[in-house]
Amino acid sequence: MSKTLETQLAGHTLRLSNLDKVLYPSVGFTKAEVIDYYVRIADTVMPHVRNRPMTMARYPDGVEGEMFYQKRCPDHKPDYVRKVYVWSETYKRKVTFCVIDDLASLIYLINLAAIELHPLLATADDVNTPTLMTFDLDPGPGADLVDCSRVALQLRDLLRQAGLDCFPKTSGKKGMHLNVPLNTPCTYDETKGFARAIAMLLEKYHPEQVTSNMRKDLRRSKVFVDWSQNDEHKSTVCVYSLRVWERPTVSTPLKWEEVQDAVDRKDGSGLSFETEQTLERVQQYGDLYALVATLQQNMPVLTGVS
């Protein structure tokens, strides 16, 4: 019999279902454990998801089962889950997104087996203004997390030349992400154009290590610097999100010293974290991504990059 629990969160009653369902079969990690992780990380992750339209990546049969993306907020949602209307160029109409405002709305989405958190890059208050710029470092065949770490350092140095601080995190899978906080007025055309120019410049400087081209046949032994996620209709996996992988790994913030150490030791094995390890890191370091939610940086002009 499926285990169900009725509980109070943030002043609201939630009915949590199928708690004994195993979502990560290789390690027996259940839906109850997924929910428990998000409850425990909630205070830390909330600044990064609050007031953001959410795309739901739903895995009702676990990480080895079929999945589907759902943007439309369910009609049967409880009243405490807010929705916002976002214009879709693809569908030529407004789409209703669920918005996370508190612990109850966060866990409501997780209870739908939306294992990963995929917020838009903008807030519900201004869906046309991204608050950050993101780079996805994806190792091609023959490349690994050490190569991603090396490229991350190169990308960091290039962004610093442009006057921008950036923050690394694991993808929770085989790559890395770099996020550049903005939190100032800008457009997706600006962030996407700038990210593409930076990726192309990095490829020019390191052609044996980097590709900015989306063609998969060009990625062998290289790291693809994916700039294309900087788009109004795309969402990216949030910091502290569980990932759909063999084990319950988490997209975890890193210190730059850790990235450099992986390069120096030629060993990226220390840059992979599961739920308990991520929670322990938060206890030890606090939120290494706190500035991504608050730091204000202006988009530079492209001619300022050398």
Coordinates of C-alpha atoms in Angstrom, one line a residue:
M1 CA 0.0 0.0 0.0
S2 CA 1.3 3.4 -0.9
K3 CA 2.3 5.5 2.1
T4 CA 0.4 8.9 2.4
L5 CA 0.9 11.6 5.0
E6 CA -1.0 14.7 5.8
T7 CA 1.2 17.4 7.3
Q8 CA 1.4 21.2 8.1
L9 CA 4.0 23.3 6.3
A10 CA 4.2 27.1 6.4
G11 CA 0.6 27.2 7.8
H12 CA -0.9 25.0 5.1
T13 CA -2.1 21.4 5.0
L14 CA -0.3 19.2 2.5
R15 CA -1.2 15.7 1.5
L16 CA 2.0 13.9 0.6
S17 CA 1.5 10.8 -1.5
N18 CA 3.4 7.6 -2.5
L19 CA 6.1 8.4 0.1
D20 CA 7.5 4.8 -0.1
K21 CA 7.9 4.9 -3.9
V22 CA 11.6 4.4 -4.8
L23 CA 12.7 7.2 -7.1
Y24 CA 16.4 6.3 -7.3
P25 CA 16.4 2.5 -7.7
S26 CA 20.1 2.0 -7.7
V27 CA 20.3 3.2 -4.0
G28 CA 16.7 2.7 -2.9
F29 CA 16.2 6.5 -2.4
T30 CA 12.5 7.1 -1.9
K31 CA 10.1 9.9 -2.5
A32 CA 10.0 10.5 1.3
E33 CA 13.8 11.0 1.3
V34 CA 13.5 13.4 -1.7
I35 CA 10.9 15.5 0.2
D36 CA 13.0 15.3 3.4
Y37 CA 16.0 16.7 1.6
Y38 CA 14.0 19.6 0.2
V39 CA 12.5 20.4 3.5
R40 CA 16.0 20.5 5.1
I41 CA 17.5 22.6 2.3
A42 CA 14.5 24.9 2.0
D43 CA 15.8 27.9 3.9
T44 CA 19.0 27.8 1.8
V45 CA 17.4 27.3 -1.6
M46 CA 14.5 29.7 -1.1
P47 CA 16.3 32.9 -2.1
H48 CA 17.1 31.2 -5.4
V49 CA 13.6 30.0 -6.3
R50 CA 11.3 32.4 -4.5
N51 CA 9.0 34.4 -6.8
R52 CA 10.2 32.6 -9.9
P53 CA 8.0 30.8 -12.5
M54 CA 8.9 27.1 -12.4
T55 CA 9.1 24.6 -15.1
M56 CA 8.3 21.2 -13.7
A57 CA 10.5 18.2 -14.7
R58 CA 8.3 15.4 -13.5
Y59 CA 9.4 11.8 -12.9
P60 CA 6.4 10.0 -11.6
D61 CA 8.1 6.6 -12.0
G62 CA 11.5 7.7 -10.7
V63 CA 14.7 8.5 -12.4
E64 CA 14.7 5.4 -14.6
G65 CA 11.1 5.9 -15.8
E66 CA 9.5 8.2 -18.4
M67 CA 9.6 11.9 -17.6
F68 CA 7.8 14.9 -19.0
Y69 CA 8.3 18.7 -18.7
Q70 CA 5.3 20.6 -17.5
K71 CA 5.1 24.4 -17.6
R72 CA 1.4 24.8 -17.1
C73 CA 0.4 25.1 -13.5
P74 CA -2.1 22.3 -12.6
D75 CA -5.8 23.4 -12.5
H76 CA -6.2 21.5 -9.3
K77 CA -3.4 23.3 -7.4
P78 CA -4.2 24.5 -3.9
D79 CA -4.9 28.1 -3.2
Y80 CA -1.6 28.7 -1.5
V81 CA 0.3 27.9 -4.8
R82 CA 0.5 31.2 -6.8
K83 CA 0.5 31.2 -10.6
V84 CA 1.7 33.8 -13.0
Y85 CA 1.0 34.2 -16.7
V86 CA 4.0 34.3 -19.0
W87 CA 3.8 35.0 -22.7
S88 CA 5.1 32.0 -24.9
E89 CA 6.5 32.8 -28.3
T90 CA 6.3 29.1 -29.1
Y91 CA 2.6 28.8 -28.4
K92 CA 1.7 32.4 -29.1
R93 CA -0.3 32.7 -25.9
K94 CA 0.2 33.1 -22.2
V95 CA 1.1 30.1 -20.2
T96 CA 0.4 29.7 -16.5
F97 CA 3.4 28.8 -14.4
C98 CA 3.5 27.8 -10.7
V99 CA 5.5 30.2 -8.5
I100 CA 7.3 29.2 -5.3
D101 CA 6.7 31.6 -2.5
D102 CA 7.2 29.4 0.6
L103 CA 8.0 25.9 1.9
A104 CA 4.5 24.7 1.2
S105 CA 4.5 25.7 -2.5
L106 CA 8.0 24.2 -2.8
I107 CA 7.0 20.8 -1.4
Y108 CA 3.7 20.9 -3.4
L109 CA 5.8 20.8 -6.6
I110 CA 8.2 18.1 -5.2
N111 CA 5.2 16.0 -4.3
L112 CA 4.3 16.0 -8.0
A113 CA 7.6 14.1 -8.5
A114 CA 9.2 17.3 -9.9
I115 CA 12.5 16.1 -8.7
E116 CA 14.6 18.8 -10.2
L117 CA 14.0 22.6 -9.7
H118 CA 14.0 24.5 -12.9
P119 CA 13.2 28.2 -12.3
L120 CA 13.2 30.8 -15.1
L121 CA 16.1 33.2 -15.0
A122 CA 13.7 36.1 -14.3
T123 CA 11.3 36.7 -11.4
A124 CA 7.5 36.7 -11.7
D125 CA 7.5 40.4 -11.2
D126 CA 9.4 41.1 -14.4
V127 CA 9.6 38.0 -16.6
N128 CA 11.5 39.9 -19.4
T129 CA 14.4 40.8 -17.2
P130 CA 16.9 38.0 -16.3
T131 CA 18.5 38.4 -12.9
L132 CA 21.6 36.4 -13.9
M133 CA 23.6 35.1 -16.9
T134 CA 24.5 31.4 -17.0
F135 CA 27.0 29.1 -18.7
D136 CA 26.7 25.3 -18.8
L137 CA 30.1 23.6 -19.2
D138 CA 29.4 20.2 -20.8
P139 CA 32.3 17.8 -21.3
G140 CA 32.2 16.0 -24.7
P141 CA 33.5 12.4 -25.2
G142 CA 37.0 12.2 -23.9
A143 CA 36.7 15.2 -21.6
D144 CA 35.8 15.1 -17.9
L145 CA 35.1 17.2 -14.9
V146 CA 38.8 18.2 -14.6
D147 CA 38.6 19.6 -18.1
C148 CA 35.4 21.5 -17.0
S149 CA 37.2 22.8 -14.0
R150 CA 40.1 24.1 -16.2
V151 CA 37.6 25.8 -18.6
A152 CA 35.7 27.2 -15.6
L153 CA 38.8 29.0 -14.4
Q154 CA 39.5 30.3 -17.8
L155 CA 36.0 31.6 -18.1
R156 CA 36.2 33.2 -14.7
D157 CA 39.3 35.1 -15.7
L158 CA 37.7 36.3 -18.9
L159 CA 34.6 37.5 -17.1
R160 CA 36.7 39.3 -14.6
Q161 CA 38.4 41.2 -17.4
A162 CA 34.8 42.3 -18.3
G163 CA 34.3 43.4 -14.7
L164 CA 32.0 40.5 -13.8
D165 CA 32.2 38.2 -10.8
C166 CA 30.8 34.6 -11.3
F167 CA 30.1 31.7 -9.1
P168 CA 30.7 28.0 -9.9
K169 CA 28.5 25.0 -9.0
T170 CA 28.5 21.4 -10.0
S171 CA 25.8 20.4 -12.5
G172 CA 25.1 17.4 -10.3
K173 CA 25.9 15.2 -13.3
K174 CA 29.1 15.3 -15.3
G175 CA 29.7 19.0 -15.9
M176 CA 29.7 22.4 -14.2
H177 CA 27.7 25.6 -14.3
L178 CA 28.9 29.2 -13.9
N179 CA 26.3 31.9 -12.9
V180 CA 26.9 35.6 -13.2
P181 CA 24.6 37.6 -10.9
L182 CA 23.2 40.8 -12.5
N183 CA 20.1 41.9 -10.5
T184 CA 20.1 45.1 -12.6
P185 CA 18.0 46.1 -15.7
C186 CA 19.0 44.1 -18.8
T187 CA 17.4 42.0 -21.5
Y188 CA 17.7 38.5 -22.7
D189 CA 19.1 39.7 -26.0
E190 CA 22.0 41.3 -24.0
T191 CA 22.7 38.4 -21.8
K192 CA 22.5 35.8 -24.6
G193 CA 24.5 37.9 -27.0
F194 CA 27.2 38.6 -24.4
A195 CA 27.4 35.0 -23.2
R196 CA 27.8 33.8 -26.8
A197 CA 30.5 36.3 -27.5
I198 CA 32.4 35.3 -24.3
A199 CA 32.1 31.6 -25.3
M200 CA 33.4 32.3 -28.8
L201 CA 36.3 34.3 -27.4
L202 CA 37.2 31.5 -25.0
E203 CA 37.1 29.1 -27.9
K204 CA 39.4 31.4 -29.8
Y205 CA 41.9 31.5 -27.0
H206 CA 41.7 27.7 -26.2
P207 CA 40.6 26.0 -29.4
E208 CA 41.9 22.6 -28.3
Q209 CA 39.9 22.7 -25.1
V210 CA 36.7 24.6 -25.8
T211 CA 33.9 24.7 -28.3
S212 CA 31.1 27.2 -28.4
N213 CA 29.4 25.4 -31.3
M214 CA 26.3 23.3 -30.5
R215 CA 27.2 20.6 -33.0
K216 CA 27.9 17.4 -31.0
D217 CA 30.4 16.1 -33.5
L218 CA 32.7 19.0 -32.6
R219 CA 32.8 18.2 -28.9
R220 CA 35.1 15.3 -28.7
S221 CA 37.8 15.8 -26.0
K222 CA 36.5 19.4 -25.6
V223 CA 34.2 21.2 -23.2
F224 CA 31.1 22.8 -24.8
V225 CA 30.4 26.2 -23.3
D226 CA 26.7 26.4 -23.7
W227 CA 25.6 30.0 -23.8
S228 CA 22.2 29.3 -25.2
Q229 CA 20.4 28.8 -21.9
N230 CA 20.2 32.6 -21.6
D231 CA 16.8 32.7 -23.2
E232 CA 13.4 33.8 -21.9
H233 CA 11.7 30.5 -22.7
K234 CA 14.3 28.3 -21.1
S235 CA 14.9 27.4 -17.5
T236 CA 18.0 26.1 -15.9
V237 CA 18.5 23.7 -13.0
C238 CA 18.7 25.6 -9.8
V239 CA 21.5 25.5 -7.2
Y240 CA 20.8 22.9 -4.5
S241 CA 18.5 21.0 -6.9
L242 CA 18.5 17.2 -6.9
R243 CA 19.5 15.8 -10.3
V244 CA 18.0 12.9 -12.1
W245 CA 21.0 10.7 -12.2
E246 CA 21.9 7.2 -11.0
R247 CA 22.4 8.5 -7.5
P248 CA 20.7 11.4 -5.7
T249 CA 23.4 13.9 -6.6
V250 CA 22.9 17.7 -6.1
S251 CA 23.9 20.8 -8.1
T252 CA 26.2 22.1 -5.4
P253 CA 28.0 25.4 -5.0
L254 CA 31.8 25.3 -5.1
K255 CA 34.6 27.4 -3.8
W256 CA 37.1 28.5 -6.5
E257 CA 39.8 26.9 -4.5
E258 CA 38.1 23.5 -4.9
V259 CA 37.9 24.0 -8.7
Q260 CA 41.6 24.9 -8.8
D261 CA 42.5 21.9 -6.6
A262 CA 40.7 19.6 -9.0
V263 CA 42.8 20.9 -11.9
D264 CA 46.1 20.8 -9.9
R265 CA 45.4 17.2 -8.8
K266 CA 43.9 16.2 -12.1
D267 CA 41.1 14.6 -10.2
G268 CA 37.5 15.8 -10.3
S269 CA 36.1 13.0 -8.0
G270 CA 35.9 15.4 -5.1
L271 CA 33.4 17.6 -7.0
S272 CA 30.4 15.3 -6.7
F273 CA 28.0 15.6 -3.8
E274 CA 24.8 13.8 -2.8
T275 CA 22.1 15.1 -0.5
E276 CA 23.8 14.6 2.9
Q277 CA 27.1 15.9 1.7
T278 CA 25.5 19.1 0.4
L279 CA 23.6 19.6 3.6
E280 CA 26.9 19.2 5.5
R281 CA 28.5 21.8 3.3
V282 CA 25.8 24.3 4.0
Q283 CA 26.4 23.7 7.7
Q284 CA 30.1 24.3 7.2
Y285 CA 30.2 27.1 4.6
G286 CA 26.7 28.6 4.6
D287 CA 25.2 29.5 1.2
L288 CA 28.2 29.8 -1.2
Y289 CA 25.7 31.1 -3.8
A290 CA 24.1 33.8 -1.6
L291 CA 25.6 36.6 -3.7
V292 CA 24.0 35.3 -6.9
A293 CA 20.6 36.3 -5.5
T294 CA 21.8 39.8 -4.4
L295 CA 24.9 41.1 -6.0
Q296 CA 24.2 43.8 -8.5
Q297 CA 26.4 43.9 -11.6
N298 CA 25.8 45.8 -14.9
M299 CA 26.1 44.2 -18.3
P300 CA 29.3 45.4 -19.9
V301 CA 29.5 46.4 -23.5
L302 CA 31.2 43.8 -25.7
T303 CA 33.9 46.1 -26.8
G304 CA 35.1 46.1 -23.1
V305 CA 36.2 42.5 -23.4
S306 CA 39.8 42.0 -24.4

